[in-house]
Amino acid sequence: MVFVTEMKNERIQELNSKLIHMDNLAERNLELEDKLNHLCQQNEDLTNRLERQHNLLKKLTQEHHLLQQTLEKESLSKQKLHCEKEELLYRLINGDATANCHLSSKKCSPLLA
């Protein structure tokens, strides 16, 4: 009878040990779930941030393209005005305001300033 009691005590100790181990595993599992939830939230936040930055980059790229086009148009306009200025100066210097001298049809010197 003592032998049976000892066996039952050993079995109880084994079960207690397993129960403590299971409790520890359950606690660790909860901690890991919390970390997972936190990391998922961080991932979602970073994804949203990346999407906003991508949209901003796209917008800035479009604005850059439009500004580049505007700059090119302004440069052409400035060069045209420079050529017209040269033509008017030529007419003024030569005293022929009515002549059909079209220097603007020729290549005028590029504007340096």
PDB file of C-alpha atoms in Angstrom:
ATOM      1  CA  MET A   1       0.000   0.000   0.000  1.00  0.00           C
ATOM      2  CA  VAL A   2       2.872   2.350   0.707  1.00  0.00           C
ATOM      3  CA  PHE A   3       4.192   1.543  -2.733  1.00  0.00           C
ATOM      4  CA  VAL A   4       0.911   2.567  -4.389  1.00  0.00           C
ATOM      5  CA  THR A   5       0.840   5.794  -2.388  1.00  0.00           C
ATOM      6  CA  GLU A   6       4.366   6.631  -3.451  1.00  0.00           C
ATOM      7  CA  MET A   7       3.479   5.966  -7.081  1.00  0.00           C
ATOM      8  CA  LYS A   8       0.436   8.217  -6.805  1.00  0.00           C
ATOM      9  CA  ASN A   9       2.569  10.958  -5.178  1.00  0.00           C
ATOM     10  CA  GLU A  10       5.119  10.687  -7.991  1.00  0.00           C
ATOM     11  CA  ARG A  11       2.308  10.882 -10.554  1.00  0.00           C
ATOM     12  CA  ILE A  12       0.866  13.934  -8.803  1.00  0.00           C
ATOM     13  CA  GLN A  13       4.302  15.600  -8.816  1.00  0.00           C
ATOM     14  CA  GLU A  14       4.710  14.840 -12.522  1.00  0.00           C
ATOM     15  CA  LEU A  15       1.291  16.297 -13.249  1.00  0.00           C
ATOM     16  CA  ASN A  16       2.068  19.391 -11.147  1.00  0.00           C
ATOM     17  CA  SER A  17       5.332  19.816 -12.997  1.00  0.00           C
ATOM     18  CA  LYS A  18       3.533  19.513 -16.346  1.00  0.00           C
ATOM     19  CA  LEU A  19       0.875  21.949 -15.167  1.00  0.00           C
ATOM     20  CA  ILE A  20       3.540  24.516 -14.177  1.00  0.00           C
ATOM     21  CA  HIS A  21       5.241  24.002 -17.530  1.00  0.00           C
ATOM     22  CA  MET A  22       1.913  24.436 -19.364  1.00  0.00           C
ATOM     23  CA  ASP A  23       1.201  27.621 -17.374  1.00  0.00           C
ATOM     24  CA  ASN A  24       4.616  28.968 -18.351  1.00  0.00           C
ATOM     25  CA  LEU A  25       3.972  28.092 -21.990  1.00  0.00           C
ATOM     26  CA  ALA A  26       0.556  29.748 -21.887  1.00  0.00           C
ATOM     27  CA  GLU A  27       2.081  32.897 -20.371  1.00  0.00           C
ATOM     28  CA  ARG A  28       4.826  32.911 -23.001  1.00  0.00           C
ATOM     29  CA  ASN A  29       2.206  32.406 -25.707  1.00  0.00           C
ATOM     30  CA  LEU A  30       0.276  35.468 -24.480  1.00  0.00           C
ATOM     31  CA  GLU A  31       3.470  37.535 -24.478  1.00  0.00           C
ATOM     32  CA  LEU A  32       4.217  36.425 -28.033  1.00  0.00           C
ATOM     33  CA  GLU A  33       0.676  37.246 -29.142  1.00  0.00           C
ATOM     34  CA  ASP A  34       1.059  40.748 -27.685  1.00  0.00           C
ATOM     35  CA  LYS A  35       4.372  41.185 -29.515  1.00  0.00           C
ATOM     36  CA  LEU A  36       2.802  39.904 -32.726  1.00  0.00           C
ATOM     37  CA  ASN A  37      -0.091  42.355 -32.428  1.00  0.00           C
ATOM     38  CA  HIS A  38       2.339  45.196 -31.757  1.00  0.00           C
ATOM     39  CA  LEU A  39       4.505  44.229 -34.748  1.00  0.00           C
ATOM     40  CA  CYS A  40       1.455  43.923 -37.001  1.00  0.00           C
ATOM     41  CA  GLN A  41       0.386  47.425 -35.976  1.00  0.00           C
ATOM     42  CA  GLN A  42       3.892  48.748 -36.636  1.00  0.00           C
ATOM     43  CA  ASN A  43       3.897  47.022 -40.011  1.00  0.00           C
ATOM     44  CA  GLU A  44       0.549  48.579 -40.917  1.00  0.00           C
ATOM     45  CA  ASP A  45       1.764  52.015 -39.800  1.00  0.00           C
ATOM     46  CA  LEU A  46       4.942  51.655 -41.867  1.00  0.00           C
ATOM     47  CA  THR A  47       2.950  50.461 -44.873  1.00  0.00           C
ATOM     48  CA  ASN A  48       0.687  53.505 -44.612  1.00  0.00           C
ATOM     49  CA  ARG A  49       3.698  55.780 -44.219  1.00  0.00           C
ATOM     50  CA  LEU A  50       5.366  54.198 -47.243  1.00  0.00           C
ATOM     51  CA  GLU A  51       2.196  54.656 -49.287  1.00  0.00           C
ATOM     52  CA  ARG A  52       1.973  58.338 -48.275  1.00  0.00           C
ATOM     53  CA  GLN A  53       5.626  58.858 -49.185  1.00  0.00           C
ATOM     54  CA  HIS A  54       5.094  57.112 -52.513  1.00  0.00           C
ATOM     55  CA  ASN A  55       2.114  59.358 -53.257  1.00  0.00           C
ATOM     56  CA  LEU A  56       4.134  62.428 -52.280  1.00  0.00           C
ATOM     57  CA  LEU A  57       7.008  61.306 -54.501  1.00  0.00           C
ATOM     58  CA  LYS A  58       4.594  60.802 -57.383  1.00  0.00           C
ATOM     59  CA  LYS A  59       3.098  64.265 -56.834  1.00  0.00           C
ATOM     60  CA  LEU A  60       6.541  65.891 -56.598  1.00  0.00           C
ATOM     61  CA  THR A  61       7.664  64.084 -59.748  1.00  0.00           C
ATOM     62  CA  GLN A  62       4.633  65.409 -61.616  1.00  0.00           C
ATOM     63  CA  GLU A  63       5.256  68.913 -60.296  1.00  0.00           C
ATOM     64  CA  HIS A  64       8.919  68.643 -61.301  1.00  0.00           C
ATOM     65  CA  HIS A  65       7.901  67.591 -64.806  1.00  0.00           C
ATOM     66  CA  LEU A  66       5.479  70.520 -65.106  1.00  0.00           C
ATOM     67  CA  LEU A  67       8.089  72.935 -63.795  1.00  0.00           C
ATOM     68  CA  GLN A  68      10.634  71.540 -66.239  1.00  0.00           C
ATOM     69  CA  GLN A  69       8.211  72.113 -69.105  1.00  0.00           C
ATOM     70  CA  THR A  70       7.510  75.637 -67.879  1.00  0.00           C
ATOM     71  CA  LEU A  71      11.237  76.332 -67.609  1.00  0.00           C
ATOM     72  CA  GLU A  72      11.788  75.138 -71.165  1.00  0.00           C
ATOM     73  CA  LYS A  73       8.942  77.333 -72.451  1.00  0.00           C
ATOM     74  CA  GLU A  74      10.281  80.309 -70.526  1.00  0.00           C
ATOM     75  CA  SER A  75      13.786  79.707 -71.890  1.00  0.00           C
ATOM     76  CA  LEU A  76      12.467  79.567 -75.449  1.00  0.00           C
ATOM     77  CA  SER A  77      10.442  82.707 -74.849  1.00  0.00           C
ATOM     78  CA  LYS A  78      13.468  84.460 -73.374  1.00  0.00           C
ATOM     79  CA  GLN A  79      15.599  83.468 -76.345  1.00  0.00           C
ATOM     80  CA  LYS A  80      12.900  84.669 -78.762  1.00  0.00           C
ATOM     81  CA  LEU A  81      12.737  88.009 -76.950  1.00  0.00           C
ATOM     82  CA  HIS A  82      16.516  88.261 -77.102  1.00  0.00           C
ATOM     83  CA  CYS A  83      16.455  87.670 -80.849  1.00  0.00           C
ATOM     84  CA  GLU A  84      13.730  90.289 -81.282  1.00  0.00           C
ATOM     85  CA  LYS A  85      15.834  92.698 -79.205  1.00  0.00           C
ATOM     86  CA  GLU A  86      18.820  92.062 -81.458  1.00  0.00           C
ATOM     87  CA  GLU A  87      16.676  92.683 -84.512  1.00  0.00           C
ATOM     88  CA  LEU A  88      15.345  95.940 -83.093  1.00  0.00           C
ATOM     89  CA  LEU A  89      18.857  97.061 -82.122  1.00  0.00           C
ATOM     90  CA  TYR A  90      20.045  96.273 -85.640  1.00  0.00           C
ATOM     91  CA  ARG A  91      17.219  98.334 -87.108  1.00  0.00           C
ATOM     92  CA  LEU A  92      17.897 101.170 -84.684  1.00  0.00           C
ATOM     93  CA  ILE A  93      21.624 101.212 -85.385  1.00  0.00           C
ATOM     94  CA  ASN A  94      21.123 101.056 -89.132  1.00  0.00           C
ATOM     95  CA  GLY A  95      18.282 103.617 -89.056  1.00  0.00           C
ATOM     96  CA  ASP A  96      15.978 101.391 -91.067  1.00  0.00           C
ATOM     97  CA  ALA A  97      12.828 100.792 -89.049  1.00  0.00           C
ATOM     98  CA  THR A  98      10.741  99.770 -92.087  1.00  0.00           C
ATOM     99  CA  ALA A  99      13.138  97.323 -93.691  1.00  0.00           C
ATOM    100  CA  ASN A 100      12.217  93.673 -93.874  1.00  0.00           C
ATOM    101  CA  CYS A 101      15.342  92.491 -92.169  1.00  0.00           C
ATOM    102  CA  HIS A 102      14.390  89.473 -90.090  1.00  0.00           C
ATOM    103  CA  LEU A 103      17.285  88.511 -87.944  1.00  0.00           C
ATOM    104  CA  SER A 104      14.964  86.430 -85.805  1.00  0.00           C
ATOM    105  CA  SER A 105      14.601  83.968 -88.669  1.00  0.00           C
ATOM    106  CA  LYS A 106      18.362  83.490 -88.515  1.00  0.00           C
ATOM    107  CA  LYS A 107      20.013  81.973 -85.537  1.00  0.00           C
ATOM    108  CA  CYS A 108      20.684  84.746 -83.111  1.00  0.00           C
ATOM    109  CA  SER A 109      23.457  84.508 -80.610  1.00  0.00           C
ATOM    110  CA  PRO A 110      22.377  82.616 -77.500  1.00  0.00           C
ATOM    111  CA  LEU A 111      21.551  84.699 -74.485  1.00  0.00           C
ATOM    112  CA  LEU A 112      24.275  84.406 -71.921  1.00  0.00           C
ATOM    113  CA  ALA A 113      22.495  86.138 -69.075  1.00  0.00           C
TER     114      ALA A 113
END
